[in-house]
Short mmCIF file of C-alpha atoms in Angstrom, two decimals:
data_model
loop_
_atom_site.label_atom_id
_atom_site.label_comp_id
_atom_site.label_asym_id
_atom_site.label_seq_id
_atom_site.Cartn_x
_atom_site.Cartn_y
_atom_site.Cartn_z
CA MET A 1 0.00 0.00 0.00
CA GLY A 2 1.46 3.36 -1.01
CA CYS A 3 1.36 6.75 0.70
CA ALA A 4 2.04 10.26 -0.60
CA PHE A 5 3.30 13.09 1.61
CA HIS A 6 2.40 16.78 1.50
CA ALA A 7 4.58 18.95 3.76
CA PRO A 8 4.17 22.64 4.67
CA GLY A 9 6.53 25.27 3.33
CA ALA A 10 9.73 26.37 5.02
CA GLY A 11 7.96 29.43 6.41
CA ALA A 12 6.45 27.27 9.13
CA ASP A 13 9.81 26.81 10.83
CA GLN A 14 10.10 28.30 14.29
CA ASP A 15 12.16 31.40 14.99
CA GLU A 16 15.02 29.88 16.97
CA ASP A 17 15.94 33.06 18.79
CA GLY A 18 12.52 33.45 20.41
CA ASP A 19 11.14 36.42 22.27
CA ALA A 20 13.51 35.93 25.20
CA GLY A 21 16.53 35.99 22.89
CA ARG A 22 15.36 39.19 21.21
CA THR A 23 14.83 40.78 24.62
CA LEU A 24 18.36 39.83 25.64
CA GLN A 25 19.71 41.49 22.51
CA GLY A 26 17.51 44.55 22.93
CA GLU A 27 18.71 45.12 26.48
CA GLY A 28 22.35 44.72 25.48
CA LEU A 29 22.86 41.81 27.88
CA GLY A 30 25.81 39.53 27.47
CA ARG A 31 28.05 42.06 25.71
CA LEU A 32 29.72 43.65 28.72
CA SER A 33 32.95 41.71 28.28
CA SER A 34 33.56 43.30 24.88
CA GLN A 35 32.81 46.86 25.94
CA LYS A 36 34.55 49.37 28.17
CA VAL A 37 31.93 50.27 30.73
CA GLN A 38 31.75 53.95 31.64
CA PRO A 39 31.35 54.34 35.45
CA THR A 40 28.54 56.87 35.27
CA LYS A 41 25.18 57.13 37.02
CA LEU A 42 23.41 56.75 33.68
CA GLU A 43 25.30 53.53 32.98
CA LEU A 44 24.53 52.29 36.49
CA ILE A 45 20.80 52.87 35.94
CA ARG A 46 20.95 51.09 32.59
CA LEU A 47 22.77 48.09 34.02
CA ARG A 48 20.41 47.79 36.97
CA ARG A 49 17.46 47.80 34.58
CA SER A 50 19.19 45.18 32.43
CA LEU A 51 19.80 43.04 35.49
CA VAL A 52 16.10 43.15 36.37
CA VAL A 53 15.24 42.12 32.81
CA ALA A 54 17.81 39.30 32.85
CA ARG A 55 16.40 37.90 36.09
CA LYS A 56 12.84 38.06 34.72
CA ILE A 57 13.91 36.27 31.54
CA HIS A 58 15.72 33.66 33.62
CA LYS A 59 12.51 33.03 35.59
CA ILE A 60 10.39 32.83 32.42
CA LEU A 61 12.80 30.40 30.76
CA ASP A 62 13.07 28.30 33.90
CA ASP A 63 9.27 27.99 34.03
CA LYS A 64 9.20 27.20 30.31
CA ARG A 65 11.81 24.47 30.78
CA GLU A 66 9.72 22.85 33.52
CA VAL A 67 6.64 22.82 31.28
CA LEU A 68 8.68 21.40 28.39
CA ILE A 69 10.05 18.63 30.61
CA LYS A 70 6.53 17.79 31.79
CA LYS A 71 5.29 17.66 28.19
CA LEU A 72 8.28 15.52 27.20
CA SER A 73 7.48 13.06 29.98
CA GLU A 74 3.88 12.81 28.77
CA TYR A 75 4.93 12.15 25.18
CA MET A 76 7.59 9.65 26.25
CA GLU A 77 4.90 7.68 28.05
CA GLN A 78 2.66 7.84 24.97
CA ALA A 79 5.56 6.72 22.77
CA SER A 80 6.21 3.73 25.01
CA GLU A 81 2.57 2.66 24.84
CA GLU A 82 2.40 3.20 21.06
CA LYS A 83 5.60 1.23 20.51
CA ARG A 84 4.39 -1.71 22.56
CA SER A 85 1.02 -1.79 20.80
CA LEU A 86 2.48 -1.22 17.34
CA ASN A 87 5.18 -3.87 17.68
CA MET A 88 2.57 -6.52 18.40
CA ALA A 89 0.33 -5.40 15.53
CA VAL A 90 3.20 -5.15 13.03
CA SER A 91 4.49 -8.59 14.01
CA LYS A 92 1.02 -9.95 13.33
CA GLY A 93 1.00 -8.22 9.93
CA TYR A 94 4.39 -9.69 9.04
CA GLY A 95 2.96 -13.11 9.89
CA PHE A 96 0.10 -12.57 7.44
CA LEU A 97 2.53 -11.34 4.80
CA TYR A 98 4.78 -14.35 5.33
CA ASP A 99 1.80 -16.66 4.77
CA ALA A 100 1.08 -14.86 1.48
CA TYR A 101 4.76 -15.17 0.52
CA MET A 102 4.71 -18.91 1.13
CA GLU A 103 1.50 -19.38 -0.88
CA MET A 104 2.21 -17.03 -3.82
CA GLY A 105 5.96 -17.02 -4.09
CA ALA A 106 8.36 -14.08 -4.03
CA MET A 107 8.07 -12.99 -7.68
CA LYS A 108 4.28 -12.87 -7.78
CA LEU A 109 4.07 -11.13 -4.42
CA GLU A 110 6.61 -8.48 -5.45
CA ALA A 111 4.84 -7.92 -8.77
CA THR A 112 1.54 -7.39 -6.96
CA ALA A 113 3.20 -4.92 -4.58
CA ARG A 114 4.73 -2.95 -7.48
CA ASP A 115 1.39 -2.66 -9.23
CA THR A 116 -0.45 -1.47 -6.13
CA PRO A 117 -1.31 2.26 -6.55
CA VAL A 118 -1.13 4.95 -3.89
CA THR A 119 -4.25 4.61 -1.77
CA ALA A 120 -3.49 7.13 0.98
CA GLU A 121 -2.01 10.59 1.29
CA VAL A 122 -0.30 12.13 4.31
CA SER A 123 -0.87 15.85 4.88
CA VAL A 124 1.54 17.68 7.17
CA THR A 125 0.51 20.80 9.06
CA VAL A 126 2.16 22.58 11.97
CA LYS A 127 0.92 22.90 15.54
CA ARG A 128 2.55 24.52 18.57
CA ILE A 129 3.39 22.86 21.87
CA VAL A 130 4.82 25.28 24.47
CA ASP A 131 6.08 27.64 21.72
CA VAL A 132 7.59 24.72 19.77
CA ASP A 133 6.48 24.11 16.18
CA VAL A 134 5.82 20.41 15.61
CA PRO A 135 4.38 18.59 12.59
CA SER A 136 0.84 17.28 12.75
CA LEU A 137 0.18 14.37 10.38
CA ARG A 138 -3.16 13.49 8.84
CA LEU A 139 -3.89 10.39 6.78
CA ASP A 140 -6.43 10.63 3.95
CA PHE A 141 -7.53 7.42 2.22
CA ARG A 142 -8.85 7.45 -1.32
CA GLU A 143 -10.78 4.75 -3.08
CA VAL A 144 -8.91 3.04 -5.93
CA PRO A 145 -9.61 -0.29 -7.61
CA ARG A 146 -7.31 -3.10 -6.60
CA PRO A 147 -4.73 -3.93 -9.28
CA TYR A 148 -5.45 -7.62 -8.91
CA GLY A 149 -8.47 -9.87 -8.88
CA PHE A 150 -9.41 -12.27 -6.17
CA GLY A 151 -8.33 -15.14 -8.39
CA ASP A 152 -4.81 -13.73 -8.71
CA THR A 153 -4.06 -13.68 -5.00
CA THR A 154 -4.74 -15.60 -1.84
CA TYR A 155 -6.71 -15.02 1.31
CA SER A 156 -3.42 -14.50 3.16
CA LEU A 157 -2.52 -11.50 0.97
CA ASP A 158 -5.97 -9.96 1.33
CA ARG A 159 -5.73 -10.42 5.08
CA ALA A 160 -2.23 -8.89 5.17
CA TYR A 161 -3.37 -5.97 2.98
CA ALA A 162 -6.35 -5.21 5.21
CA HIS A 163 -4.36 -5.56 8.43
CA ILE A 164 -1.45 -3.35 7.32
CA SER A 165 -3.88 -0.74 5.94
CA SER A 166 -5.58 -0.59 9.33
CA LEU A 167 -2.19 0.03 10.99
CA LEU A 168 -1.33 3.15 8.95
CA PRO A 169 -3.07 5.65 11.29
CA GLU A 170 -1.30 4.10 14.28
CA ILE A 171 2.06 4.14 12.48
CA LEU A 172 1.50 7.79 11.59
CA ARG A 173 0.62 8.60 15.19
CA ALA A 174 3.80 6.90 16.42
CA ALA A 175 5.89 8.88 13.90
CA GLU A 176 4.25 12.14 15.01
CA ILE A 177 4.92 11.42 18.69
CA GLU A 178 8.55 10.54 17.97
CA ASN A 179 9.05 13.78 16.06
CA VAL A 180 7.45 15.78 18.88
CA ILE A 181 9.87 14.16 21.34
CA PHE A 182 12.88 15.16 19.23
CA ARG A 183 11.60 18.74 18.91
CA LEU A 184 10.93 19.02 22.65
CA VAL A 185 14.36 17.65 23.55
CA SER A 186 15.99 20.12 21.16
CA GLU A 187 14.00 23.03 22.65
CA ILE A 188 14.83 21.94 26.22
CA GLU A 189 18.54 21.86 25.35
CA ARG A 190 18.35 25.29 23.69
CA THR A 191 16.43 26.75 26.63
CA GLN A 192 18.90 25.24 29.10
CA ARG A 193 21.83 26.82 27.23
CA THR A 194 20.18 30.25 27.50
CA ILE A 195 19.44 29.70 31.19
CA ASN A 196 23.06 28.70 31.81
CA ALA A 197 24.32 31.78 29.96
CA LEU A 198 22.09 34.00 32.09
CA GLU A 199 22.80 32.22 35.36
CA PHE A 200 26.55 31.77 35.07
CA ILE A 201 27.70 34.57 32.74
CA ILE A 202 25.32 37.44 32.07
CA ILE A 203 23.74 37.94 35.51
CA PRO A 204 27.03 37.55 37.48
CA GLN A 205 28.79 39.83 35.00
CA ASN A 206 26.09 42.48 35.35
CA GLU A 207 26.20 42.21 39.13
CA SER A 208 29.98 42.55 39.13
CA THR A 209 29.90 45.56 36.80
CA ILE A 210 27.15 47.23 38.86
CA LYS A 211 29.21 46.70 41.99
CA PHE A 212 32.28 48.19 40.28
CA ILE A 213 30.41 51.28 39.03
CA ALA A 214 28.66 51.81 42.37
CA SER A 215 32.00 51.55 44.18
CA THR A 216 33.64 53.95 41.73
CA LEU A 217 30.83 56.50 42.09
CA GLU A 218 30.96 56.24 45.88
CA GLU A 219 34.72 56.83 45.79
CA ARG A 220 34.20 59.85 43.56
CA GLU A 221 31.58 61.23 45.95
CA ARG A 222 33.95 60.81 48.89
CA GLU A 223 36.73 62.54 46.97
CA GLU A 224 34.37 65.36 46.01
CA PHE A 225 33.22 65.67 49.62
CA VAL A 226 36.83 65.92 50.84
CA ARG A 227 37.64 68.44 48.10
CA LEU A 228 34.67 70.63 48.98
CA LYS A 229 35.54 70.39 52.65
CA ASN A 230 39.10 71.54 51.92
CA VAL A 231 37.82 74.41 49.77
CA LYS A 232 35.49 75.47 52.56
CA ARG A 233 38.35 75.38 55.07
CA VAL A 234 40.52 77.54 52.80
CA LEU A 235 37.72 80.05 52.29
CA GLU A 236 37.10 80.26 56.04
CA LYS A 237 40.81 80.91 56.67
CA ARG A 238 40.80 83.69 54.09
CA ARG A 239 37.74 85.30 55.66
CA SER A 240 39.36 85.08 59.10
CA ALA A 241 42.54 86.71 57.78
CA ILE A 242 40.53 89.64 56.45
#
């Protein structure tokens, strides 16, 4: 039995950067190591705001990762059940096919298979699971006359044909679940990399730079205070001398 596939265009692919990644870029996070930071109050305000954004993004991504892991666990359980059920059904189908092989012979069975037209089409659309684009498969059967008569084949082949045809939706479902699992694993890994970058590089670097600027500004204020105090003392001495 043949199947034809219809897939969506490339425009359905997910934007890998995501909203969180664009926010990171927009706030200028993660680029401190390549820039000379100016120890000014304006820069301190900017960095503190960036730190708040980074922590919010870290929380959002951490929550997203937990949801992804939960979804992955659900699909892994479904995959295990589908695999167990499908293995038994496919083994049964192979048994029917083997009976047909023994009754008809290899050449006649292969010729019948070659002459069998496409009787089903697979349409592929895209659905989203926790911001992850995954393919959704749909099987459409169409009525076509069999390329052989009942006198040309055996009951075993008809039984194998009917059994394998009935398995196609289940096979398609198993393929869809497996693809979802791969997509979720990939998204979890990508999310974890961003979380690690925030947790171990960007946030600590921002905190360190904020501490440096705050310390520098405090030192400048102390120096300015001492300078003004000295100026005041000089002015008082001059007034006293007059």
